[in-house]
XYZ file of C-alpha atoms in Angstrom:
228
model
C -38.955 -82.681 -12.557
C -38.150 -79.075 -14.084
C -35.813 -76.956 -12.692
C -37.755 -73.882 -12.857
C -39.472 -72.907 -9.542
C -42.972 -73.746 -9.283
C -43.681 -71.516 -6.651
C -40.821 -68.802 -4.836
C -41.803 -67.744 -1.402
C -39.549 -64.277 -0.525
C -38.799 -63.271 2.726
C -42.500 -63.795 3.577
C -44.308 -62.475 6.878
C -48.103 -62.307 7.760
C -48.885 -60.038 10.650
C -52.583 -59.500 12.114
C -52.811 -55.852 12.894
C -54.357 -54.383 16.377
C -53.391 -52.941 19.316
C -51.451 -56.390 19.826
C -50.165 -57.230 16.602
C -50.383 -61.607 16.201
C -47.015 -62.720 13.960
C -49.055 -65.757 12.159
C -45.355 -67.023 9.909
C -42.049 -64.979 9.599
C -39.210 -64.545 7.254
C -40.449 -67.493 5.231
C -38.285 -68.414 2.463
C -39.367 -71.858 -0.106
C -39.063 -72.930 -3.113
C -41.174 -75.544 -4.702
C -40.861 -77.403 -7.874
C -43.262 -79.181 -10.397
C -43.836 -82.715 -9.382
C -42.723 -82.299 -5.471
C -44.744 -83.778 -2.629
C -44.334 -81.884 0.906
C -45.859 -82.477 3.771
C -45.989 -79.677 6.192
C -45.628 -80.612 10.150
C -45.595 -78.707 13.459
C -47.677 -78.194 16.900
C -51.149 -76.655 17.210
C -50.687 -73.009 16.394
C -46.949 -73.135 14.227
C -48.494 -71.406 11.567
C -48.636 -74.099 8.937
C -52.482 -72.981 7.824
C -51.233 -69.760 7.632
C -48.238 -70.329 5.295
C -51.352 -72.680 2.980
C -53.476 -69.885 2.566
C -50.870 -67.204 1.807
C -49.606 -70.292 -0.809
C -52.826 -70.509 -1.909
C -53.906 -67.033 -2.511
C -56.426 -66.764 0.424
C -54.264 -64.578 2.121
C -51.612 -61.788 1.451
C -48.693 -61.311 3.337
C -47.663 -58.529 5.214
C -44.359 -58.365 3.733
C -42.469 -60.157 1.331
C -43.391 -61.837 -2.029
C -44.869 -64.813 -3.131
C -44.140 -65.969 -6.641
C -45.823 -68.647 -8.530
C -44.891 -69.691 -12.113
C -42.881 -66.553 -12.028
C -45.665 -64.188 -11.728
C -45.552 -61.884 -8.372
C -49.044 -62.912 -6.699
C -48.628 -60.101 -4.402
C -48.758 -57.543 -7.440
C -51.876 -59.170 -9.075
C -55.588 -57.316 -8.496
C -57.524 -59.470 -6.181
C -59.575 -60.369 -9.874
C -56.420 -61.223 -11.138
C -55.516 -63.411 -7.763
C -59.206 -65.288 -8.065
C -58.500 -66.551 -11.808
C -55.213 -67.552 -10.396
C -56.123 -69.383 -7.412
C -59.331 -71.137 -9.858
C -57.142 -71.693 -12.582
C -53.769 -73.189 -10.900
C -54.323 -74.028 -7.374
C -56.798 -77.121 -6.026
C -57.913 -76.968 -2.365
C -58.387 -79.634 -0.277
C -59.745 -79.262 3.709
C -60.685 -81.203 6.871
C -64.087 -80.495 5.822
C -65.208 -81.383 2.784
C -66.974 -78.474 2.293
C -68.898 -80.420 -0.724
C -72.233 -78.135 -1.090
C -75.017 -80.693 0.081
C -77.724 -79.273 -2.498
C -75.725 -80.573 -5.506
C -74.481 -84.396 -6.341
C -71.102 -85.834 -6.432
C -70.892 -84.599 -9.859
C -72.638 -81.611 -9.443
C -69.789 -80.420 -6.641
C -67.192 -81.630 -9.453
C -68.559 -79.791 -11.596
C -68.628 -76.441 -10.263
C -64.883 -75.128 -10.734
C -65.401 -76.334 -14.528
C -68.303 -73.582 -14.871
C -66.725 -70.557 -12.955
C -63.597 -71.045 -15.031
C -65.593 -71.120 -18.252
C -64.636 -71.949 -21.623
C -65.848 -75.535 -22.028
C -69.506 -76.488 -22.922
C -71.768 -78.015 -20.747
C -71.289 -81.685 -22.274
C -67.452 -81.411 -22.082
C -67.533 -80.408 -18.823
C -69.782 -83.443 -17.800
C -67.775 -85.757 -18.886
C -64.586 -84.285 -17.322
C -66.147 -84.407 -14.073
C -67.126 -88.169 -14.961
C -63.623 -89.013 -15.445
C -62.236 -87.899 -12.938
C -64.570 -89.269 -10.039
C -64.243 -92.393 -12.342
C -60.412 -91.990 -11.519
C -61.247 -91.986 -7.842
C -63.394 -94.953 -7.601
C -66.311 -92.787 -7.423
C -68.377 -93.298 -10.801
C -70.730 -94.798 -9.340
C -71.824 -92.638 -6.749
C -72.140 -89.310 -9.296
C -75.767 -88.977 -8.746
C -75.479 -89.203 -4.614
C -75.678 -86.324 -2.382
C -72.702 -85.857 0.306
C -75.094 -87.127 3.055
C -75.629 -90.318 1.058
C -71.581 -90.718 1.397
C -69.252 -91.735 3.676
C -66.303 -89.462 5.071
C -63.968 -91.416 3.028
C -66.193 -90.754 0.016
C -67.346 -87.524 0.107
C -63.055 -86.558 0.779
C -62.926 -88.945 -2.607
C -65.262 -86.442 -4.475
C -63.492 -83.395 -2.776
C -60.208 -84.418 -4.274
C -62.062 -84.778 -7.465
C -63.558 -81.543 -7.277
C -59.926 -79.806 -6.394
C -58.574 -81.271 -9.872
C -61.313 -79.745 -11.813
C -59.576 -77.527 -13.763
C -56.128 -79.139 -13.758
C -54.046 -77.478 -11.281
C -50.323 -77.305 -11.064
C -50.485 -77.536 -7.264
C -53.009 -79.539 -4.813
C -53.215 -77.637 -1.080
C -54.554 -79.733 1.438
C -55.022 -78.425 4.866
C -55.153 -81.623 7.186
C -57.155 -83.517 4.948
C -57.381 -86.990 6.613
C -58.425 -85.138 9.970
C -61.543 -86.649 10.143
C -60.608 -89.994 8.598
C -60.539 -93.621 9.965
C -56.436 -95.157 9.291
C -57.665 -96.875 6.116
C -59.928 -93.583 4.223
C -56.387 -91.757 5.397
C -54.190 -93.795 3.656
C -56.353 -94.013 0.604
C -55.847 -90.201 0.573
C -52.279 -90.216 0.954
C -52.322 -92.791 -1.666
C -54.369 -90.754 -4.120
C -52.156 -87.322 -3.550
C -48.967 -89.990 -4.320
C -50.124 -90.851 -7.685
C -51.094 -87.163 -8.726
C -47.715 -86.487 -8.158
C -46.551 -89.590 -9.652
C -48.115 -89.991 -12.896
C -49.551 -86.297 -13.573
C -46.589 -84.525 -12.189
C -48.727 -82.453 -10.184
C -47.588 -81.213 -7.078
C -49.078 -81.600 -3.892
C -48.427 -79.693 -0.047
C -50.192 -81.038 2.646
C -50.687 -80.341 6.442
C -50.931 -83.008 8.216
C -50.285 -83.768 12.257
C -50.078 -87.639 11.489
C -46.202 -88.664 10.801
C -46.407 -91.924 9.531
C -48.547 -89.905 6.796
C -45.999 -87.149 6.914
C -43.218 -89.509 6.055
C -44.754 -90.508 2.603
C -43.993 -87.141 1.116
C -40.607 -86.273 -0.108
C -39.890 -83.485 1.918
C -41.167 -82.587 4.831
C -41.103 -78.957 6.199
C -41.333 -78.287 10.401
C -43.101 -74.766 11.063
C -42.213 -73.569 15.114
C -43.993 -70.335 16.422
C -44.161 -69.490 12.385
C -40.701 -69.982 11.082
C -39.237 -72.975 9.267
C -37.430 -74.784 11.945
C -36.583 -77.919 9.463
C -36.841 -78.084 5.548
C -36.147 -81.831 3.947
């Protein structure tokens, strides 16, 4: 694992604005290396979405800094944050969100083309690969409602690693997965980090998921009540 920080969270708050400003996380401070996998716990409403999508570019904070391969996110043009989040960042949901007009590998595919700089053929047989490295090789040609929720999660994971990404974001992934399709997930995000050194934060409200990761972090009314 290298030292250097894969991604610095500063003194981090998001605040909605109104008449009755909503604190969503506060004073967040983090640091996350290459090759780390954290699961992030905490009741209904702690904030833990929150602090995913300011990690993952989909928000901005309202104060503070978030830093990722040393670059200062929070300084980039929201052009600038796009390549960023396409480039570096995979995103994983509760719902698939797999587009239903286009095939396993179409859906795989996609990232590949908005990224740009491979050919059509090369970016075939990336997307190939990798649902060949999820089991899923032989469903390329199916549509999502021709899969199961286990499956079509499968080719979401597939489609998040497109572009090789430094760091996975899942946002309660196995939510709408039977104990078995939830473990296979777990078990998939494990060997990311394992073998390709990727790193890989995940929300989850299921411990006995929560305690596969190396470190788990505890959000309470938006602040980091426990980090290990």
């Amino acid at each position: 694992m290298a030292n250097a920080p894969l991604i610095e969270v500063r003194d981090v708050s998001r605040v909605l604005p109104g008449p009755v400003p909503v604190t969503l996380v506060r004073d967040i401070n983090l640091t996350v290396r290459r090759g780390e996998f954290i699961a992030i716990v905490g009741p209904s409403g702690s904030g833990k979405s929150s602090l995913l999508y300011l990690l993952g570019l989909l928000d901005m904070p309202s104060q503070g800094a978030i830093y990722l391969d040393g670059a200062n996110t929070t300084e980039l043009n929201r052009q600038q944050q796009a390549h960023m989040r396409l480039s570096r960042l995979g995103f994983v949901f509760q719902f698939h969100f797999l587009l239903h007009e286009f095939t396993s590998l179409g859906n795989v595919m996609i990232p590949m083309r908005k990224l740009g700089g491979k050919n059509e053929s090369q970016i075939e047989r990336q997307a190939r690969a990798l649902l060949g490295e999820l089991n899923m090789e032989t469903y390329a040609d199916r549509l999502p409602e021709q899969l199961s929720g286990g499956e079509r999660q499968r080719v979401a994971i597939a489609r998040a690693l497109a572009n090789d990404p430094a760091v996975i974001l899942a946002d309660e992934p196995t939510g709408n997965l039977d104990s078995k399709n939830a473990q296979q997930v777990f078990d998939i995000f494990k060997r990311l980090v394992e073998l390709n050194g990727q790193t890989v934060i995940v929300i989850t409200h299921e411990m006995h998921l929560a305690q596969q990761a190396h470190r788990r972090i505890r959000l309470i009314d938006g602040l980091i009540a426990e980090d290990g």
